[in-house]
Amino acid sequence: MKHVESYYAATANDHAPWPTLQESIQCDVCIIGAGFTGLSAALYLTEAGYDVVVLEAARVGFGASGRNGGQVVNSYSRDVDVIEQRYGKESARMLGSMMFEGADIIRDRIDRYAIACDYRPGNIFAALNPRQMNHLRRQQRLWEKYGNQELELLDERGIRREIATDRYVGGLLDRRGGHLHPLNLALGEAEAIRRHGGRIYERSAATALTYGAPNRVKTAHGEVSATFVIFAGNAYLPSQLEPRLARNSMACGSQILTSEPLSCDQALALLPNNHAVEDCNYLLDYFRLTADNRLLYGGGVVYGARDPGDIEALIRPKLLRTFPQLRDLAFSYRWSGNFLLTLSRLPQFGRLEHNVYFMQGDSGHGVTCTHLAGKLICEALRGDAERFDAFAKLPHLPFPGGRRFKVPLTAMGAAWYALRDRLGV
């Protein structure tokens, strides 16, 4: 199985292949899924001396990790003030202390292992109305309280210096964020795991599990006996493999267009400082420049992870609302990918058995939170589970409507929030 046809797959770094599992093997930790969650966990664990096996149904970075917008966005899909309101001051203190750590981990990995993934610092949250601008002012104060002193509030003039559009009334620039080529980051982390003795098997989907001491994970042509198992498949984990993980989450799709290369002058005219951008709508748009000066633009959510028939027809109108001057822009790549949504919009970490763990549901903030997750699971397996349990203690709520109605009911709720965004209330 190949990577989905995308700009990222077309510009992926050369790498040696990983084999398919064809035998019965043993290890300390078996990780199911070679996206950012599984790769981050595997790299931390191999660095700590664990014997790690990663089973990937398709290819390294096949899912959301190799298809996303490439934006390194700090915090979670629900900010720490919401966490405090819902779950109390102690949960807010613990999660707040970690909300900038994922991006720091990514930069450390890039530097330590010389991963060529086109990293550039800086991302902007763009406000479309005064209500959103007031939210960004509160966000700046909150993030500064938790240690991020690299924020700049942009007024209307300031944001027009950053983005060639009159759509936004202001924004917040976070210099501790950034953007990159996510598939190349995943491939680089996989190579680092190999360097530390970890074993990755592609085209080796887990088909059945027997929990115990040891746990046994079967594939089509092999079996892994492991002291610990970690589920890290997110939106691409088959629901029948572990139904308990599917009950409180929902796969959702997002779509991306990537243009033909722009000239340097055209690229600088659009985004003079080469920052990534996402707006503040509930169903947000996001965009940035690639290393070869293409405009990459994504947006919207398809609940239930259906692939739309015409991605360009879905995304192009959004792009033209932001950049009407690009009506003649041609596109080279169009693709869709799934992320895993939770009702709380917060990640779900936990244990299914005393030696079986899961980490899933980053709800659109997966690039940074997955890297934090790998560090926390390593801490937990080494005997210090305090930070992992700060997430595991959060309630994992089912979507209303059950399996049959959770998609339409969630879409109805999202439509209400989208209407509020349009009205600016």
PDB file of N, CA, C and O in Angstrom, residues 25-31 41-54 193-194 196-201 224-230 381:
ATOM      1  N   ILE A  25       7.969 -13.071  16.970  1.00  0.00           N
ATOM      2  CA  ILE A  25       9.069 -12.379  17.631  1.00  0.00           C
ATOM      3  C   ILE A  25       8.629 -11.939  19.026  1.00  0.00           C
ATOM      4  O   ILE A  25       7.437 -11.958  19.361  1.00  0.00           O
ATOM      5  N   GLN A  26       9.602 -11.524  19.819  1.00  0.00           N
ATOM      6  CA  GLN A  26       9.349 -11.030  21.167  1.00  0.00           C
ATOM      7  C   GLN A  26       9.933  -9.631  21.315  1.00  0.00           C
ATOM      8  O   GLN A  26      10.882  -9.255  20.624  1.00  0.00           O
ATOM      9  N   CYS A  27       9.360  -8.867  22.243  1.00  0.00           N
ATOM     10  CA  CYS A  27       9.885  -7.532  22.525  1.00  0.00           C
ATOM     11  C   CYS A  27       9.355  -7.057  23.883  1.00  0.00           C
ATOM     12  O   CYS A  27       8.482  -7.699  24.483  1.00  0.00           O
ATOM     13  N   ASP A  28       9.883  -5.944  24.325  1.00  0.00           N
ATOM     14  CA  ASP A  28       9.358  -5.329  25.551  1.00  0.00           C
ATOM     15  C   ASP A  28       8.037  -4.620  25.289  1.00  0.00           C
ATOM     16  O   ASP A  28       7.086  -4.731  26.063  1.00  0.00           O
ATOM     17  N   VAL A  29       7.993  -3.849  24.190  1.00  0.00           N
ATOM     18  CA  VAL A  29       6.835  -3.004  23.891  1.00  0.00           C
ATOM     19  C   VAL A  29       6.453  -3.174  22.433  1.00  0.00           C
ATOM     20  O   VAL A  29       7.293  -3.003  21.545  1.00  0.00           O
ATOM     21  N   CYS A  30       5.184  -3.477  22.182  1.00  0.00           N
ATOM     22  CA  CYS A  30       4.650  -3.512  20.829  1.00  0.00           C
ATOM     23  C   CYS A  30       3.713  -2.320  20.651  1.00  0.00           C
ATOM     24  O   CYS A  30       2.749  -2.162  21.416  1.00  0.00           O
ATOM     25  N   ILE A  31       3.996  -1.500  19.662  1.00  0.00           N
ATOM     26  CA  ILE A  31       3.202  -0.305  19.382  1.00  0.00           C
ATOM     27  C   ILE A  31       2.433  -0.523  18.090  1.00  0.00           C
ATOM     28  O   ILE A  31       3.015  -0.906  17.071  1.00  0.00           O
ATOM     29  N   ALA A  41       6.468   7.641  20.744  1.00  0.00           N
ATOM     30  CA  ALA A  41       6.608   6.673  21.833  1.00  0.00           C
ATOM     31  C   ALA A  41       7.785   5.737  21.584  1.00  0.00           C
ATOM     32  O   ALA A  41       8.600   5.474  22.480  1.00  0.00           O
ATOM     33  N   ALA A  42       7.890   5.222  20.365  1.00  0.00           N
ATOM     34  CA  ALA A  42       8.964   4.280  20.051  1.00  0.00           C
ATOM     35  C   ALA A  42      10.333   4.919  20.188  1.00  0.00           C
ATOM     36  O   ALA A  42      11.280   4.295  20.691  1.00  0.00           O
ATOM     37  N   LEU A  43      10.460   6.170  19.760  1.00  0.00           N
ATOM     38  CA  LEU A  43      11.769   6.815  19.834  1.00  0.00           C
ATOM     39  C   LEU A  43      12.170   7.064  21.280  1.00  0.00           C
ATOM     40  O   LEU A  43      13.311   6.799  21.674  1.00  0.00           O
ATOM     41  N   TYR A  44      11.253   7.568  22.082  1.00  0.00           N
ATOM     42  CA  TYR A  44      11.584   7.763  23.499  1.00  0.00           C
ATOM     43  C   TYR A  44      11.925   6.434  24.177  1.00  0.00           C
ATOM     44  O   TYR A  44      12.875   6.345  24.974  1.00  0.00           O
ATOM     45  N   LEU A  45      11.174   5.384  23.876  1.00  0.00           N
ATOM     46  CA  LEU A  45      11.405   4.101  24.532  1.00  0.00           C
ATOM     47  C   LEU A  45      12.704   3.445  24.064  1.00  0.00           C
ATOM     48  O   LEU A  45      13.434   2.865  24.877  1.00  0.00           O
ATOM     49  N   THR A  46      13.005   3.524  22.775  1.00  0.00           N
ATOM     50  CA  THR A  46      14.278   2.953  22.315  1.00  0.00           C
ATOM     51  C   THR A  46      15.461   3.736  22.873  1.00  0.00           C
ATOM     52  O   THR A  46      16.497   3.146  23.210  1.00  0.00           O
ATOM     53  N   GLU A  47      15.314   5.044  22.976  1.00  0.00           N
ATOM     54  CA  GLU A  47      16.377   5.843  23.603  1.00  0.00           C
ATOM     55  C   GLU A  47      16.598   5.409  25.048  1.00  0.00           C
ATOM     56  O   GLU A  47      17.735   5.479  25.564  1.00  0.00           O
ATOM     57  N   ALA A  48      15.529   4.969  25.708  1.00  0.00           N
ATOM     58  CA  ALA A  48      15.627   4.542  27.107  1.00  0.00           C
ATOM     59  C   ALA A  48      16.058   3.086  27.253  1.00  0.00           C
ATOM     60  O   ALA A  48      16.159   2.578  28.380  1.00  0.00           O
ATOM     61  N   GLY A  49      16.296   2.387  26.129  1.00  0.00           N
ATOM     62  CA  GLY A  49      16.814   1.034  26.190  1.00  0.00           C
ATOM     63  C   GLY A  49      15.788  -0.067  26.042  1.00  0.00           C
ATOM     64  O   GLY A  49      16.137  -1.251  26.144  1.00  0.00           O
ATOM     65  N   TYR A  50      14.538   0.260  25.772  1.00  0.00           N
ATOM     66  CA  TYR A  50      13.520  -0.767  25.580  1.00  0.00           C
ATOM     67  C   TYR A  50      13.652  -1.398  24.195  1.00  0.00           C
ATOM     68  O   TYR A  50      14.034  -0.739  23.232  1.00  0.00           O
ATOM     69  N   ASP A  51      13.298  -2.676  24.116  1.00  0.00           N
ATOM     70  CA  ASP A  51      13.213  -3.385  22.851  1.00  0.00           C
ATOM     71  C   ASP A  51      11.808  -3.159  22.305  1.00  0.00           C
ATOM     72  O   ASP A  51      10.817  -3.644  22.875  1.00  0.00           O
ATOM     73  N   VAL A  52      11.701  -2.417  21.217  1.00  0.00           N
ATOM     74  CA  VAL A  52      10.404  -1.933  20.727  1.00  0.00           C
ATOM     75  C   VAL A  52      10.137  -2.459  19.320  1.00  0.00           C
ATOM     76  O   VAL A  52      11.025  -2.435  18.463  1.00  0.00           O
ATOM     77  N   VAL A  53       8.894  -2.892  19.092  1.00  0.00           N
ATOM     78  CA  VAL A  53       8.400  -3.263  17.771  1.00  0.00           C
ATOM     79  C   VAL A  53       7.203  -2.377  17.442  1.00  0.00           C
ATOM     80  O   VAL A  53       6.293  -2.226  18.259  1.00  0.00           O
ATOM     81  N   VAL A  54       7.210  -1.805  16.253  1.00  0.00           N
ATOM     82  CA  VAL A  54       6.092  -0.991  15.767  1.00  0.00           C
ATOM     83  C   VAL A  54       5.450  -1.714  14.595  1.00  0.00           C
ATOM     84  O   VAL A  54       6.128  -2.062  13.624  1.00  0.00           O
ATOM     85  N   ILE A 193      14.563   5.747  15.132  1.00  0.00           N
ATOM     86  CA  ILE A 193      14.176   4.531  15.859  1.00  0.00           C
ATOM     87  C   ILE A 193      15.007   3.353  15.383  1.00  0.00           C
ATOM     88  O   ILE A 193      15.502   2.558  16.201  1.00  0.00           O
ATOM     89  N   ARG A 194      15.184   3.232  14.077  1.00  0.00           N
ATOM     90  CA  ARG A 194      16.010   2.154  13.531  1.00  0.00           C
ATOM     91  C   ARG A 194      17.439   2.272  14.054  1.00  0.00           C
ATOM     92  O   ARG A 194      18.066   1.266  14.394  1.00  0.00           O
ATOM     93  N   HIS A 196      18.406   3.309  16.850  1.00  0.00           N
ATOM     94  CA  HIS A 196      18.459   2.869  18.252  1.00  0.00           C
ATOM     95  C   HIS A 196      18.078   1.404  18.423  1.00  0.00           C
ATOM     96  O   HIS A 196      17.954   0.930  19.564  1.00  0.00           O
ATOM     97  N   GLY A 197      17.891   0.686  17.335  1.00  0.00           N
ATOM     98  CA  GLY A 197      17.611  -0.743  17.430  1.00  0.00           C
ATOM     99  C   GLY A 197      16.146  -1.108  17.426  1.00  0.00           C
ATOM    100  O   GLY A 197      15.813  -2.300  17.560  1.00  0.00           O
ATOM    101  N   GLY A 198      15.262  -0.127  17.291  1.00  0.00           N
ATOM    102  CA  GLY A 198      13.842  -0.438  17.213  1.00  0.00           C
ATOM    103  C   GLY A 198      13.491  -1.083  15.883  1.00  0.00           C
ATOM    104  O   GLY A 198      14.149  -0.859  14.866  1.00  0.00           O
ATOM    105  N   ARG A 199      12.443  -1.885  15.882  1.00  0.00           N
ATOM    106  CA  ARG A 199      12.017  -2.596  14.681  1.00  0.00           C
ATOM    107  C   ARG A 199      10.649  -2.077  14.238  1.00  0.00           C
ATOM    108  O   ARG A 199       9.706  -2.055  15.026  1.00  0.00           O
ATOM    109  N   ILE A 200      10.557  -1.664  12.986  1.00  0.00           N
ATOM    110  CA  ILE A 200       9.302  -1.206  12.402  1.00  0.00           C
ATOM    111  C   ILE A 200       8.931  -2.163  11.281  1.00  0.00           C
ATOM    112  O   ILE A 200       9.768  -2.504  10.436  1.00  0.00           O
ATOM    113  N   TYR A 201       7.671  -2.597  11.267  1.00  0.00           N
ATOM    114  CA  TYR A 201       7.172  -3.477  10.219  1.00  0.00           C
ATOM    115  C   TYR A 201       6.007  -2.790   9.519  1.00  0.00           C
ATOM    116  O   TYR A 201       4.985  -2.475  10.148  1.00  0.00           O
ATOM    117  N   VAL A 224       3.614 -11.064  17.569  1.00  0.00           N
ATOM    118  CA  VAL A 224       4.520 -10.375  18.483  1.00  0.00           C
ATOM    119  C   VAL A 224       4.095 -10.680  19.910  1.00  0.00           C
ATOM    120  O   VAL A 224       2.924 -10.482  20.272  1.00  0.00           O
ATOM    121  N   SER A 225       5.022 -11.178  20.715  1.00  0.00           N
ATOM    122  CA  SER A 225       4.802 -11.347  22.153  1.00  0.00           C
ATOM    123  C   SER A 225       5.463 -10.175  22.853  1.00  0.00           C
ATOM    124  O   SER A 225       6.662  -9.938  22.662  1.00  0.00           O
ATOM    125  N   ALA A 226       4.684  -9.434  23.653  1.00  0.00           N
ATOM    126  CA  ALA A 226       5.192  -8.190  24.232  1.00  0.00           C
ATOM    127  C   ALA A 226       4.726  -8.025  25.666  1.00  0.00           C
ATOM    128  O   ALA A 226       3.570  -8.318  25.991  1.00  0.00           O
ATOM    129  N   THR A 227       5.629  -7.531  26.496  1.00  0.00           N
ATOM    130  CA  THR A 227       5.256  -7.223  27.874  1.00  0.00           C
ATOM    131  C   THR A 227       4.203  -6.121  27.916  1.00  0.00           C
ATOM    132  O   THR A 227       3.248  -6.189  28.684  1.00  0.00           O
ATOM    133  N   PHE A 228       4.381  -5.094  27.072  1.00  0.00           N
ATOM    134  CA  PHE A 228       3.436  -3.979  26.991  1.00  0.00           C
ATOM    135  C   PHE A 228       2.937  -3.830  25.555  1.00  0.00           C
ATOM    136  O   PHE A 228       3.680  -4.079  24.593  1.00  0.00           O
ATOM    137  N   VAL A 229       1.697  -3.373  25.413  1.00  0.00           N
ATOM    138  CA  VAL A 229       1.129  -2.999  24.127  1.00  0.00           C
ATOM    139  C   VAL A 229       0.634  -1.565  24.219  1.00  0.00           C
ATOM    140  O   VAL A 229       0.042  -1.165  25.231  1.00  0.00           O
ATOM    141  N   ILE A 230       0.877  -0.789  23.160  1.00  0.00           N
ATOM    142  CA  ILE A 230       0.400   0.589  23.082  1.00  0.00           C
ATOM    143  C   ILE A 230      -0.403   0.746  21.800  1.00  0.00           C
ATOM    144  O   ILE A 230       0.113   0.519  20.699  1.00  0.00           O
ATOM    145  N   LEU A 381       5.862   4.053  31.603  1.00  0.00           N
ATOM    146  CA  LEU A 381       6.430   2.707  31.610  1.00  0.00           C
ATOM    147  C   LEU A 381       7.676   2.629  32.484  1.00  0.00           C
ATOM    148  O   LEU A 381       8.012   1.549  33.002  1.00  0.00           O
TER     149      LEU A 381
END
